Amino acid sequence: MATVYISLLTMAYINMYVLVPRFFFRTYYILYFVLLIAMGILGLNIISYIMSYFNDFKIDEYNDKRGGLYEGVLMCISIILVTTTVKLLQKWIKDSMRIVELNSLTLNMELNALRNQINPHFLFNMLNNVKALIRTDPEKATVVIMKLSEFLRYQLYENNEEKTILTSEIDFLSNFLNLEKIRREDFHVYINSTTDKRILNSTFIPPNLFTTFVENAVKHSVDITGKESYVKVNIEIKDKSLHFECRNSQNSDFPVPETVYSGLGLANIKRRLELLYKDTFMLEINSTKNEYIVHLIIPV
């Protein structure tokens, strides 16, 4: 009988740690049930063979075999139901804890974002620029006002949504960079994407997912020697993955220390990515002599 129990225990472990995680949780339901039935048939045959090998044959051997097979089926069904229920319960508990942690982190980030949404110094400079442009170039002043309006609208409304259209995020980054360009001389910005517009318009991502990287790029691209500086952003969708790359210039004579780049904002966005995408995202941050590069890949 010990061999029978070992066989049943083996089936239970295979279902819990192989079939359920690799097939049922990944929504391969048909394949899961096919493999489950195959394992059940194989297991019953093994158990039946073991029982027939050790039992003495009697006149009513046929009825004994039927009864043993019936008991084996009941045991297999019980094992499958119990082990699957245990794994589902474990997954539910783990997902619930992850959701609670994500909500808590998102709330903290939203509170920090609310405190930094309207930077008085930024708005003060923008309004002064608009005031000067109204006298010299009214048409350009109108464009600046429109961009500033779109920038604030996104921060006030889109930031509160769970997900936003990728094109809205790109427009927000574009407005932010272009407004910064007005404030600084010899500052160049580039936002590129060769992905089809229809794909961009049908892709949804969490709002402000790239803002921290772009803000850091703008902040650290400032060249105190007055040389030309730039921020380059490229966003592509390939093989059901979104590729985000942000490059900013840096002066090789005055490199920014690595500790500056590892601030609270970057730590928060890394943790947010971990909670949103677990181990399915890739983030690389590299610094060269003249350039700082962020490369992020997330599933979409």
Coordinates of C-alpha atoms in Angstrom, one line a residue:
M1 CA 0.0 0.0 0.0
A2 CA 3.0 2.3 0.6
T3 CA 3.6 2.3 -3.2
V4 CA 0.0 3.2 -3.9
Y5 CA 0.3 6.2 -1.5
I6 CA 3.6 7.3 -3.1
S7 CA 1.9 7.2 -6.5
L8 CA -1.0 9.3 -5.3
L9 CA 1.4 11.7 -3.6
T10 CA 3.4 12.0 -6.8
M11 CA 0.3 12.9 -8.8
A12 CA -0.6 15.5 -6.2
Y13 CA 2.8 17.2 -6.5
I14 CA 2.8 17.1 -10.3
N15 CA -0.6 18.8 -10.3
M16 CA 0.3 21.4 -7.7
Y17 CA 3.8 22.4 -8.9
V18 CA 3.8 21.6 -12.7
L19 CA 0.3 21.4 -14.3
V20 CA -1.5 24.1 -12.3
P21 CA 1.3 26.8 -12.4
R22 CA 2.5 26.2 -15.9
F23 CA -0.7 25.5 -17.7
F24 CA -3.8 26.4 -15.6
F25 CA -2.5 29.8 -14.4
R26 CA -1.4 30.7 -17.9
T27 CA -4.9 30.0 -19.3
Y28 CA -3.9 26.9 -21.2
Y29 CA -7.0 25.2 -19.9
I30 CA -7.6 22.7 -22.7
L31 CA -3.9 21.5 -22.5
Y32 CA -4.2 21.4 -18.7
F33 CA -7.2 19.1 -18.7
V34 CA -5.7 16.9 -21.4
L35 CA -2.5 16.4 -19.4
L36 CA -4.5 16.0 -16.2
I37 CA -6.6 13.2 -17.8
A38 CA -3.5 11.6 -19.2
M39 CA -1.8 11.7 -15.8
G40 CA -5.0 10.3 -14.1
I41 CA -5.2 7.4 -16.6
L42 CA -1.5 6.6 -16.2
G43 CA -1.8 6.9 -12.4
L44 CA -4.8 4.6 -12.2
N45 CA -3.1 2.0 -14.4
I46 CA 0.0 2.0 -12.2
I47 CA -2.1 1.8 -9.0
S48 CA -4.3 -1.0 -10.5
Y49 CA -1.2 -2.9 -11.6
I50 CA 0.3 -2.6 -8.1
M51 CA -2.9 -3.7 -6.4
S52 CA -3.4 -6.7 -8.7
Y53 CA 0.2 -7.7 -8.1
F54 CA 0.0 -7.8 -4.3
N55 CA -3.7 -9.0 -3.9
D56 CA -4.5 -12.7 -3.9
F57 CA -6.9 -13.7 -6.7
K58 CA -10.3 -14.8 -5.6
I59 CA -13.4 -16.1 -7.3
D60 CA -15.0 -12.6 -7.3
E61 CA -11.7 -11.1 -8.7
Y62 CA -13.7 -9.2 -11.4
N63 CA -15.8 -7.4 -8.8
D64 CA -12.8 -6.6 -6.7
K65 CA -11.1 -5.0 -9.7
R66 CA -14.1 -2.9 -10.4
G67 CA -14.3 -1.8 -6.8
G68 CA -10.6 -1.0 -6.7
L69 CA -10.8 1.0 -9.9
Y70 CA -13.8 2.9 -8.5
E71 CA -11.9 3.8 -5.3
G72 CA -8.9 4.8 -7.4
V73 CA -11.0 7.2 -9.5
L74 CA -12.5 8.8 -6.3
M75 CA -9.1 9.2 -4.8
C76 CA -7.7 10.8 -8.0
I77 CA -10.6 13.2 -8.2
S78 CA -10.2 14.2 -4.6
I79 CA -6.5 14.8 -5.0
I80 CA -7.0 16.9 -8.1
L81 CA -9.7 19.0 -6.4
V82 CA -7.8 19.5 -3.2
T83 CA -4.4 20.3 -4.8
T84 CA -5.9 22.7 -7.4
T85 CA -7.9 24.5 -4.7
V86 CA -4.8 24.9 -2.5
K87 CA -2.9 26.4 -5.4
L88 CA -5.7 28.7 -6.3
L89 CA -6.0 29.9 -2.7
Q90 CA -2.2 30.5 -2.6
K91 CA -2.3 32.5 -5.8
W92 CA -5.3 34.5 -4.6
I93 CA -3.6 35.4 -1.3
K94 CA -0.3 36.3 -3.1
D95 CA -2.2 38.4 -5.7
S96 CA -4.2 40.2 -3.0
M97 CA -1.1 41.1 -1.1
R98 CA 0.5 42.4 -4.3
I99 CA -2.5 44.5 -5.1
V100 CA -2.6 46.0 -1.6
E101 CA 1.1 46.8 -1.9
L102 CA 0.7 48.3 -5.4
N103 CA -2.3 50.4 -4.2
S104 CA -0.3 51.7 -1.2
L105 CA 2.8 52.6 -3.4
T106 CA 0.6 54.2 -6.0
L107 CA -1.1 56.3 -3.4
N108 CA 2.2 57.5 -2.1
M109 CA 3.4 58.3 -5.6
E110 CA 0.2 60.2 -6.3
L111 CA 0.6 62.2 -3.1
N112 CA 4.2 63.1 -4.1
A113 CA 3.0 63.9 -7.6
L114 CA 0.3 66.2 -6.3
R115 CA 2.8 68.1 -4.3
N116 CA 5.0 68.5 -7.4
Q117 CA 2.3 68.8 -10.0
I118 CA 2.4 72.6 -10.2
N119 CA 5.9 73.8 -9.7
P120 CA 5.6 77.5 -8.9
H121 CA 9.1 78.3 -10.3
F122 CA 8.3 76.4 -13.5
L123 CA 5.0 78.2 -13.9
F124 CA 6.5 81.6 -13.0
N125 CA 9.1 81.2 -15.8
M126 CA 6.5 80.0 -18.3
L127 CA 4.2 82.9 -17.6
N128 CA 7.1 85.4 -17.9
N129 CA 8.0 83.8 -21.2
V130 CA 4.4 84.1 -22.4
K131 CA 4.3 87.7 -21.3
A132 CA 7.4 88.5 -23.3
L133 CA 6.2 86.5 -26.4
I134 CA 2.8 88.3 -26.4
R135 CA 4.6 91.5 -27.3
T136 CA 7.1 90.1 -29.7
D137 CA 5.5 87.0 -31.2
P138 CA 1.8 86.6 -30.3
E139 CA 1.4 83.5 -32.5
K140 CA 4.2 81.7 -30.7
A141 CA 2.7 82.8 -27.3
T142 CA -0.6 81.2 -28.3
V143 CA 1.2 77.9 -29.0
V144 CA 3.0 78.1 -25.6
I145 CA -0.2 78.7 -23.8
M146 CA -1.9 75.7 -25.5
K147 CA 1.1 73.4 -24.6
L148 CA 1.0 74.6 -21.0
S149 CA -2.7 74.0 -20.9
E150 CA -2.3 70.5 -22.2
F151 CA 0.6 69.9 -19.8
L152 CA -1.5 70.9 -16.8
R153 CA -4.6 69.0 -18.0
Y154 CA -2.7 65.7 -18.2
Q155 CA -1.2 66.2 -14.7
L156 CA -4.6 67.0 -13.2
Y157 CA -6.8 64.4 -14.9
E158 CA -4.9 61.7 -16.7
N159 CA -2.6 61.1 -13.8
N160 CA -5.6 59.9 -11.7
E161 CA -6.5 57.1 -14.2
E162 CA -5.3 53.6 -13.9
K163 CA -4.2 53.5 -17.5
T164 CA -3.9 56.0 -20.3
I165 CA -3.4 55.9 -24.1
L166 CA 0.3 55.8 -25.1
T167 CA -0.2 58.7 -27.5
S168 CA -1.4 60.8 -24.5
E169 CA 1.8 60.0 -22.6
I170 CA 3.9 60.8 -25.7
D171 CA 2.1 64.2 -26.1
F172 CA 2.6 64.9 -22.4
L173 CA 6.4 64.3 -22.7
S174 CA 6.5 66.3 -25.8
N175 CA 4.8 69.3 -24.2
F176 CA 7.1 69.0 -21.1
L177 CA 10.2 69.0 -23.2
N178 CA 9.1 71.7 -25.6
L179 CA 8.2 74.0 -22.7
E180 CA 11.6 73.4 -21.2
K181 CA 13.2 74.2 -24.5
I182 CA 11.6 77.6 -24.4
R183 CA 13.3 78.3 -21.1
R184 CA 16.8 77.2 -22.2
E185 CA 19.0 78.3 -25.1
D186 CA 20.9 75.7 -27.1
F187 CA 18.7 72.9 -25.8
H188 CA 17.4 70.4 -28.3
V189 CA 14.6 67.8 -27.8
Y190 CA 13.7 64.8 -30.0
I191 CA 10.8 62.4 -29.6
N192 CA 10.6 59.7 -32.2
S193 CA 8.5 56.7 -32.9
T194 CA 8.3 54.7 -36.1
T195 CA 5.5 52.5 -34.8
D196 CA 2.2 52.8 -36.7
K197 CA -0.1 55.5 -35.2
R198 CA -3.0 53.0 -35.0
I199 CA -0.9 50.7 -32.7
L200 CA 0.1 53.7 -30.5
N201 CA -3.6 54.8 -30.2
S202 CA -4.6 51.3 -29.2
T203 CA -1.9 50.8 -26.6
F204 CA -2.6 51.6 -22.9
I205 CA 0.0 52.0 -20.2
P206 CA 0.0 53.4 -16.6
P207 CA 0.2 57.2 -16.6
N208 CA 3.5 59.0 -15.8
L209 CA 5.5 55.8 -16.3
F210 CA 8.3 57.6 -18.2
T211 CA 8.1 61.0 -16.5
T212 CA 10.7 60.4 -13.9
F213 CA 13.3 59.3 -16.5
V214 CA 12.6 62.4 -18.7
E215 CA 12.7 64.7 -15.7
N216 CA 16.1 63.4 -14.7
A217 CA 17.3 63.7 -18.3
V218 CA 16.2 67.3 -18.5
K219 CA 17.7 68.1 -15.1
H220 CA 21.1 66.5 -15.7
S221 CA 21.4 67.6 -19.3
V222 CA 22.1 71.2 -18.3
D223 CA 25.6 72.2 -19.3
I224 CA 27.0 74.9 -17.1
T225 CA 29.6 75.7 -19.7
G226 CA 26.9 76.8 -22.1
K227 CA 27.4 74.1 -24.7
E228 CA 24.6 72.6 -26.6
S229 CA 22.6 70.0 -24.7
Y230 CA 19.8 67.6 -25.7
V231 CA 17.3 65.0 -24.6
K232 CA 16.3 62.2 -27.0
V233 CA 13.3 60.0 -26.4
N234 CA 12.4 57.0 -28.6
I235 CA 9.3 54.8 -28.2
E236 CA 8.7 51.7 -30.2
I237 CA 6.4 48.7 -30.0
K238 CA 8.0 45.4 -31.1
D239 CA 6.8 41.8 -30.5
K240 CA 4.1 42.8 -28.0
S241 CA 6.7 44.8 -26.0
L242 CA 7.1 48.6 -25.6
H243 CA 10.7 49.8 -25.9
F244 CA 11.4 53.2 -24.2
E245 CA 14.7 54.8 -24.6
C246 CA 15.8 58.2 -23.2
R247 CA 19.2 59.7 -23.8
N248 CA 20.5 63.0 -22.4
S249 CA 23.8 64.8 -23.0
Q250 CA 26.2 65.3 -20.1
N251 CA 29.5 67.2 -20.0
S252 CA 32.4 64.8 -19.8
D253 CA 34.4 67.4 -17.7
F254 CA 31.6 67.6 -15.1
P255 CA 30.0 64.2 -14.9
V256 CA 27.0 63.7 -12.7
P257 CA 27.7 61.3 -9.8
E258 CA 25.9 57.9 -9.9
T259 CA 24.3 58.7 -6.5
V260 CA 22.4 61.6 -8.0
Y261 CA 20.6 59.3 -10.4
S262 CA 19.6 56.8 -7.7
G263 CA 17.2 59.2 -5.9
L264 CA 13.8 58.5 -4.3
G265 CA 11.9 59.1 -7.6
L266 CA 13.9 56.5 -9.5
A267 CA 13.6 54.0 -6.6
N268 CA 9.8 54.5 -6.6
I269 CA 9.5 53.9 -10.3
K270 CA 11.6 50.8 -10.1
R271 CA 9.4 49.4 -7.4
R272 CA 6.3 50.4 -9.3
L273 CA 7.6 48.5 -12.4
E274 CA 8.3 45.4 -10.2
L275 CA 4.7 45.4 -8.9
L276 CA 3.1 46.1 -12.2
Y277 CA 5.1 43.7 -14.4
K278 CA 6.9 41.4 -11.9
D279 CA 9.9 39.9 -13.8
T280 CA 8.5 40.6 -17.3
F281 CA 10.1 44.0 -17.6
M282 CA 13.7 45.0 -18.4
L283 CA 15.4 48.2 -17.2
E284 CA 18.9 49.2 -18.1
I285 CA 20.6 52.4 -17.1
N286 CA 24.1 53.2 -18.6
S287 CA 26.3 56.2 -18.4
T288 CA 29.0 57.0 -21.0
K289 CA 31.5 59.8 -21.2
N290 CA 29.1 62.2 -22.9
E291 CA 25.7 60.6 -22.6
Y292 CA 23.3 59.0 -20.1
I293 CA 21.0 56.3 -21.4
V294 CA 17.8 54.7 -20.0
H295 CA 16.3 51.7 -21.8
L296 CA 13.1 50.2 -20.6
I297 CA 11.1 47.3 -22.0
I298 CA 7.6 46.4 -20.8
P299 CA 4.9 44.0 -22.1
V300 CA 1.8 45.6 -23.7

